[in-house]
Coordinates of C-alpha atoms in Angstrom, one line a residue:
M334 CA 23.3 -1.9 -44.1
A335 CA 24.9 -3.5 -41.0
S336 CA 25.1 -0.1 -39.3
S337 CA 21.4 0.5 -40.0
L338 CA 20.5 -3.0 -38.6
D339 CA 22.6 -2.4 -35.4
D340 CA 20.8 1.0 -34.9
E341 CA 17.4 -0.7 -35.3
I342 CA 18.4 -3.5 -32.8
E343 CA 19.6 -0.8 -30.3
A344 CA 16.4 1.2 -30.7
L345 CA 14.3 -1.9 -30.2
Q346 CA 16.3 -2.9 -27.1
A347 CA 15.8 0.6 -25.7
R348 CA 12.1 0.4 -26.4
V349 CA 11.8 -3.0 -24.6
S350 CA 13.7 -1.7 -21.6
A351 CA 11.4 1.4 -21.4
L352 CA 8.3 -0.8 -21.6
K353 CA 9.6 -3.1 -18.8
K354 CA 10.3 -0.1 -16.7
Q355 CA 6.8 1.3 -17.3
L356 CA 5.3 -2.1 -16.5
S357 CA 7.2 -2.3 -13.2
I358 CA 6.0 1.2 -12.2
H359 CA 2.3 0.4 -13.1
T360 CA 2.5 -2.9 -11.2
S361 CA 3.9 -1.3 -8.0
T362 CA 1.4 1.5 -8.2
L363 CA -1.6 -0.9 -8.5
I364 CA -0.4 -3.4 -5.9
A365 CA 0.1 -0.6 -3.3
A366 CA -3.3 1.1 -4.0
R367 CA -5.8 1.3 -1.2
S368 CA -8.5 -0.4 -3.4
T369 CA -6.2 -3.3 -4.1
R370 CA -5.5 -3.8 -0.4
Q371 CA -9.2 -3.7 0.4
L372 CA -9.9 -6.3 -2.3
L373 CA -7.2 -8.6 -1.1
A374 CA -8.3 -8.2 2.6
Q375 CA -11.8 -9.5 1.9
E376 CA -12.1 -12.9 3.5
D377 CA -15.1 -14.0 1.4
N378 CA -13.2 -13.3 -1.8
T379 CA -12.9 -16.7 -3.5
A380 CA -12.0 -15.3 -6.9
I381 CA -8.3 -15.3 -6.0
D382 CA -6.3 -18.4 -5.0
A383 CA -5.3 -18.4 -1.4
S384 CA -1.5 -18.8 -2.1
L385 CA -1.6 -16.1 -4.8
K386 CA -3.6 -13.8 -2.5
Q387 CA -1.0 -14.2 0.3
K388 CA 1.8 -13.6 -2.2
L389 CA 0.1 -10.4 -3.4
L390 CA -0.4 -9.2 0.2
T391 CA 3.3 -9.8 0.9
Q392 CA 4.3 -7.8 -2.2
S393 CA 1.9 -5.1 -1.3
D394 CA 3.3 -4.8 2.2
L395 CA 6.9 -4.6 0.8
Q396 CA 5.8 -1.9 -1.7
Q397 CA 4.1 0.1 1.0
A398 CA 7.3 -0.1 3.1
H399 CA 9.3 1.0 0.1
N400 CA 7.0 3.9 -0.5
Q401 CA 7.2 5.0 3.1
H402 CA 11.0 4.8 2.9
C403 CA 11.2 6.9 -0.3
L404 CA 8.7 9.4 1.2
Y405 CA 10.9 9.8 4.3
R406 CA 14.1 10.2 2.2
A407 CA 12.4 12.8 -0.1
C408 CA 10.9 14.9 2.7
A409 CA 13.7 14.5 5.4
T410 CA 16.6 15.5 3.1
L411 CA 18.7 16.5 6.1
T412 CA 18.8 14.3 9.2
T413 CA 21.1 14.1 12.2
F414 CA 22.2 11.0 14.1
R415 CA 24.5 10.1 17.0
A416 CA 27.5 7.8 16.6
R417 CA 30.6 6.8 18.5
D418 CA 34.2 6.9 17.3
P419 CA 35.8 3.5 17.9
D420 CA 39.2 5.2 18.5
P421 CA 39.9 4.8 22.3
H422 CA 41.8 8.2 22.1
A423 CA 39.0 10.1 20.4
V424 CA 38.0 13.5 21.8
D425 CA 34.9 14.0 23.8
G426 CA 34.8 10.3 24.7
G427 CA 34.3 9.4 21.1
A428 CA 30.9 11.2 20.8
I429 CA 30.0 12.0 17.2
L430 CA 27.2 14.0 15.7
G431 CA 26.4 12.9 12.1
L432 CA 24.7 14.8 9.4
R433 CA 23.1 12.8 6.6
I434 CA 22.4 14.5 3.3
E435 CA 19.9 13.0 0.8
V436 CA 20.1 13.9 -2.9
T437 CA 18.0 12.7 -5.9
S438 CA 19.1 12.8 -9.5
R439 CA 17.0 11.7 -12.5
A440 CA 14.2 10.4 -10.3
K441 CA 16.6 8.2 -8.3
F442 CA 18.0 8.5 -4.8
L443 CA 21.8 8.7 -4.8
R444 CA 24.0 7.3 -2.0
P445 CA 23.6 9.7 0.9
Y446 CA 26.5 11.9 1.9
Y447 CA 27.7 12.0 5.5
V448 CA 29.4 14.7 7.6
L449 CA 30.7 13.6 11.0
M450 CA 31.4 16.3 13.7
N451 CA 32.8 16.2 17.2
R452 CA 33.6 18.6 20.0
P453 CA 37.4 18.9 20.5
Y454 CA 37.4 22.2 22.3
V455 CA 38.0 22.2 26.1
G456 CA 35.4 24.2 27.9
A457 CA 33.2 24.7 24.9
R458 CA 30.4 22.8 23.1
H459 CA 31.4 24.1 19.6
L460 CA 31.4 21.5 16.8
R461 CA 34.1 20.8 14.3
V462 CA 34.0 18.7 11.1
H463 CA 35.8 15.4 11.8
R464 CA 35.1 13.3 8.7
H465 CA 33.0 13.5 5.6
T466 CA 32.1 11.7 2.4
L467 CA 31.4 14.8 0.3
P468 CA 32.9 15.3 -3.2
P469 CA 36.2 17.3 -3.2
C470 CA 34.6 20.2 -5.1
I471 CA 32.2 21.0 -2.3
P472 CA 33.5 24.1 -0.3
L473 CA 33.1 22.4 3.0
A474 CA 36.0 24.2 4.7
G475 CA 34.6 27.6 3.7
L476 CA 31.1 26.8 4.9
A477 CA 32.4 25.4 8.2
A478 CA 34.5 28.5 8.8
R479 CA 31.4 30.7 8.2
Y480 CA 28.8 28.8 10.1
L481 CA 30.8 26.6 12.6
P482 CA 33.6 29.0 13.7
P483 CA 35.8 27.8 16.7
P484 CA 35.3 29.4 20.1
S485 CA 36.8 32.9 20.4
A486 CA 38.2 32.5 24.0
S487 CA 42.0 32.2 24.0
S488 CA 41.8 29.7 26.9
S489 CA 39.7 27.3 24.8
S490 CA 42.2 25.1 23.1
R491 CA 42.1 21.9 21.1
S492 CA 42.0 18.8 23.2
G493 CA 44.1 15.8 22.2
G494 CA 42.2 13.5 24.4
G495 CA 38.7 13.1 25.8
G496 CA 36.6 15.4 27.8
G497 CA 34.7 18.4 26.4
G498 CA 34.1 19.9 29.8
G499 CA 37.3 21.4 31.1
D500 CA 37.1 23.4 34.2
G501 CA 40.0 25.8 34.0
G502 CA 40.4 29.4 32.7
S503 CA 37.8 31.6 31.1
K504 CA 34.9 30.2 29.2
D505 CA 34.1 33.2 27.0
T506 CA 32.8 31.3 24.0
T507 CA 30.8 34.1 22.5
T508 CA 31.4 32.9 18.9
R509 CA 28.1 31.4 17.9
Q510 CA 27.6 28.4 15.6
D511 CA 24.6 27.9 13.3
L512 CA 24.4 24.2 12.5
A513 CA 21.0 24.5 10.7
R514 CA 22.3 27.1 8.3
F515 CA 25.5 25.1 7.8
A516 CA 23.5 22.0 6.9
R517 CA 21.2 23.9 4.5
A518 CA 24.1 25.6 2.8
L519 CA 26.0 22.4 2.5
R520 CA 23.1 20.5 0.9
R521 CA 22.5 23.4 -1.5
E522 CA 26.0 23.1 -2.7
V523 CA 25.7 19.3 -3.1
V524 CA 22.4 19.7 -5.0
R525 CA 23.9 22.3 -7.3
Y526 CA 26.8 20.1 -8.1
H527 CA 24.6 17.2 -9.1
H528 CA 22.3 19.4 -11.1
R529 CA 25.4 20.6 -13.1
L530 CA 26.4 17.0 -13.6
G531 CA 22.9 16.3 -14.9
V532 CA 23.1 19.3 -17.3
V533 CA 26.3 17.9 -18.8
A534 CA 24.6 14.5 -19.2
D535 CA 21.6 16.2 -20.9
L536 CA 23.9 18.1 -23.2
R537 CA 25.6 14.8 -24.3
K538 CA 22.2 13.1 -24.8
A539 CA 20.8 16.0 -26.8
A540 CA 23.9 16.1 -29.0
G541 CA 23.6 12.4 -29.7
L542 CA 26.7 11.5 -27.8
G543 CA 27.1 8.3 -25.7
R544 CA 25.7 6.3 -28.5
K545 CA 27.3 4.5 -31.5
K546 CA 27.9 7.3 -34.1
D547 CA 30.1 7.2 -37.1
V548 CA 31.3 10.8 -37.7
D549 CA 33.1 9.8 -40.9
E550 CA 29.8 9.0 -42.6
G551 CA 28.7 12.6 -42.3
D552 CA 26.1 12.2 -39.6
D553 CA 24.7 15.7 -38.9
E554 CA 22.9 14.9 -35.7
G555 CA 23.6 17.3 -32.9
G556 CA 25.1 19.7 -35.4
V557 CA 25.8 23.4 -34.8
G558 CA 26.2 25.3 -37.9
Q559 CA 28.9 27.0 -39.8
G560 CA 26.7 28.8 -42.3
S561 CA 24.2 26.3 -43.7
R562 CA 26.3 23.2 -43.1
P563 CA 25.8 21.7 -39.7
V564 CA 28.9 20.2 -38.0
Q565 CA 28.6 17.5 -35.4
L566 CA 29.7 17.8 -31.8
V567 CA 31.9 14.9 -31.0
D568 CA 32.5 15.4 -27.3
I569 CA 31.0 17.3 -24.4
A570 CA 32.6 16.8 -21.0
P571 CA 33.2 18.6 -17.7
A572 CA 36.5 20.6 -17.6
D573 CA 36.8 21.1 -13.9
A574 CA 36.0 19.3 -10.7
E575 CA 33.1 21.6 -9.9
T576 CA 31.5 21.0 -13.4
K577 CA 31.1 24.7 -13.8
Q578 CA 33.1 24.6 -17.1
I579 CA 32.2 22.4 -20.0
T580 CA 34.5 21.5 -22.9
L581 CA 33.0 21.1 -26.4
E582 CA 34.6 19.6 -29.4
W583 CA 33.4 19.6 -33.0
A584 CA 34.1 17.1 -35.7
D585 CA 36.0 19.8 -37.8
G586 CA 38.5 20.4 -35.0
R587 CA 36.9 23.4 -33.3
T588 CA 36.9 23.5 -29.5
G589 CA 34.8 25.5 -27.1
R590 CA 34.6 26.2 -23.4
L591 CA 31.2 27.0 -21.8
V592 CA 31.2 28.5 -18.3
M593 CA 28.1 28.3 -16.2
G594 CA 27.2 29.6 -12.8
D595 CA 26.2 27.7 -9.6
D596 CA 22.6 27.3 -10.8
G597 CA 23.1 26.6 -14.5
E598 CA 23.1 30.2 -15.9
I599 CA 25.5 30.7 -18.8
V600 CA 28.4 33.0 -17.8
K601 CA 30.5 32.8 -21.0
L602 CA 31.0 30.7 -24.1
V603 CA 34.2 30.8 -26.2
V604 CA 34.7 28.8 -29.4
L605 CA 38.1 28.5 -31.1
G606 CA 38.7 27.5 -34.6
E607 CA 41.7 27.5 -37.0
N608 CA 41.6 31.2 -37.3
G609 CA 41.1 32.1 -33.7
R610 CA 37.8 32.8 -31.9
D611 CA 34.7 31.7 -33.8
R612 CA 32.0 34.1 -32.6
E613 CA 29.5 32.9 -35.2
A614 CA 29.6 29.3 -33.9
G615 CA 29.1 30.5 -30.4
R616 CA 26.0 32.5 -31.4
D617 CA 24.7 29.5 -33.3
L618 CA 25.2 27.2 -30.3
L619 CA 23.5 29.6 -27.8
G620 CA 20.8 31.1 -30.0
G621 CA 20.1 33.7 -27.3
A622 CA 20.0 31.2 -24.5
V623 CA 20.8 32.4 -21.0
R624 CA 20.7 29.0 -19.2
V625 CA 22.3 25.7 -20.2
E626 CA 19.0 24.0 -20.1
E627 CA 18.0 26.1 -23.1
V628 CA 21.0 25.0 -25.0
V629 CA 20.0 21.4 -24.3
K630 CA 16.6 22.0 -25.9
R631 CA 18.2 23.8 -28.8
L632 CA 20.5 20.8 -29.5
A633 CA 17.7 18.3 -29.1
A634 CA 15.7 20.2 -31.7
M635 CA 18.5 19.9 -34.2
V636 CA 18.6 16.1 -33.9

């Protein structure tokens, strides 16, 4: 009885939170609408109190500025900026070229990622990654080696101090760098990583995890069958830093490992039980799916 009451309270709180969110979205949409702005701008409009009218105009201006900011972040997902290294011994006089990467997840902007580059090579204008805020699983070194190779001339060496314009020796810097392709490839890897994280979160939600569940009471939500008796999944979590492998655990002690590709395609699934590999449980979980998103829909349909 107490468990049922707690579930009802939790469901009611979730419903109230969803309604508040919808109300906030509708309010911001109406207050930033062109028709609303025209109505508030009418000087002969006496239907609205002057103080309330000014307050609404202020909120409308703030909402329009927020909309413009979001539009910029959504469209300009890759931007560059200049900065200066405060280290007095920094190369190239402390000049820094920054790359800002914008990513969205679940209709929200995440904190931007930054890659800072400098020019440490004497007699060359080639860039090198200096600092970054990317997750460790992003293959930054490989992408930099591919798209931002160092100059090929033997006389172009690393400078421990300032000055990127040396005047001695050969300047045969035929190795070309492609900053645009480097930035696009880097953002692609970041977006893929966050999409994989989102897939794991969707799997947990579809299986009923992350909420108060009492497995001992025989709750069959999120179950994947063994014959006609569904057995609940009790844990779904990433198994590696890249989130390309997912660990699954069932209430009856079985464990599984799902491997997905860069873009969410299913590479392999192995389920192990008491008697070794359980191929039937793997087939029941996948149901012919070729992408992890299809497994999410399949689990959600079982709840």
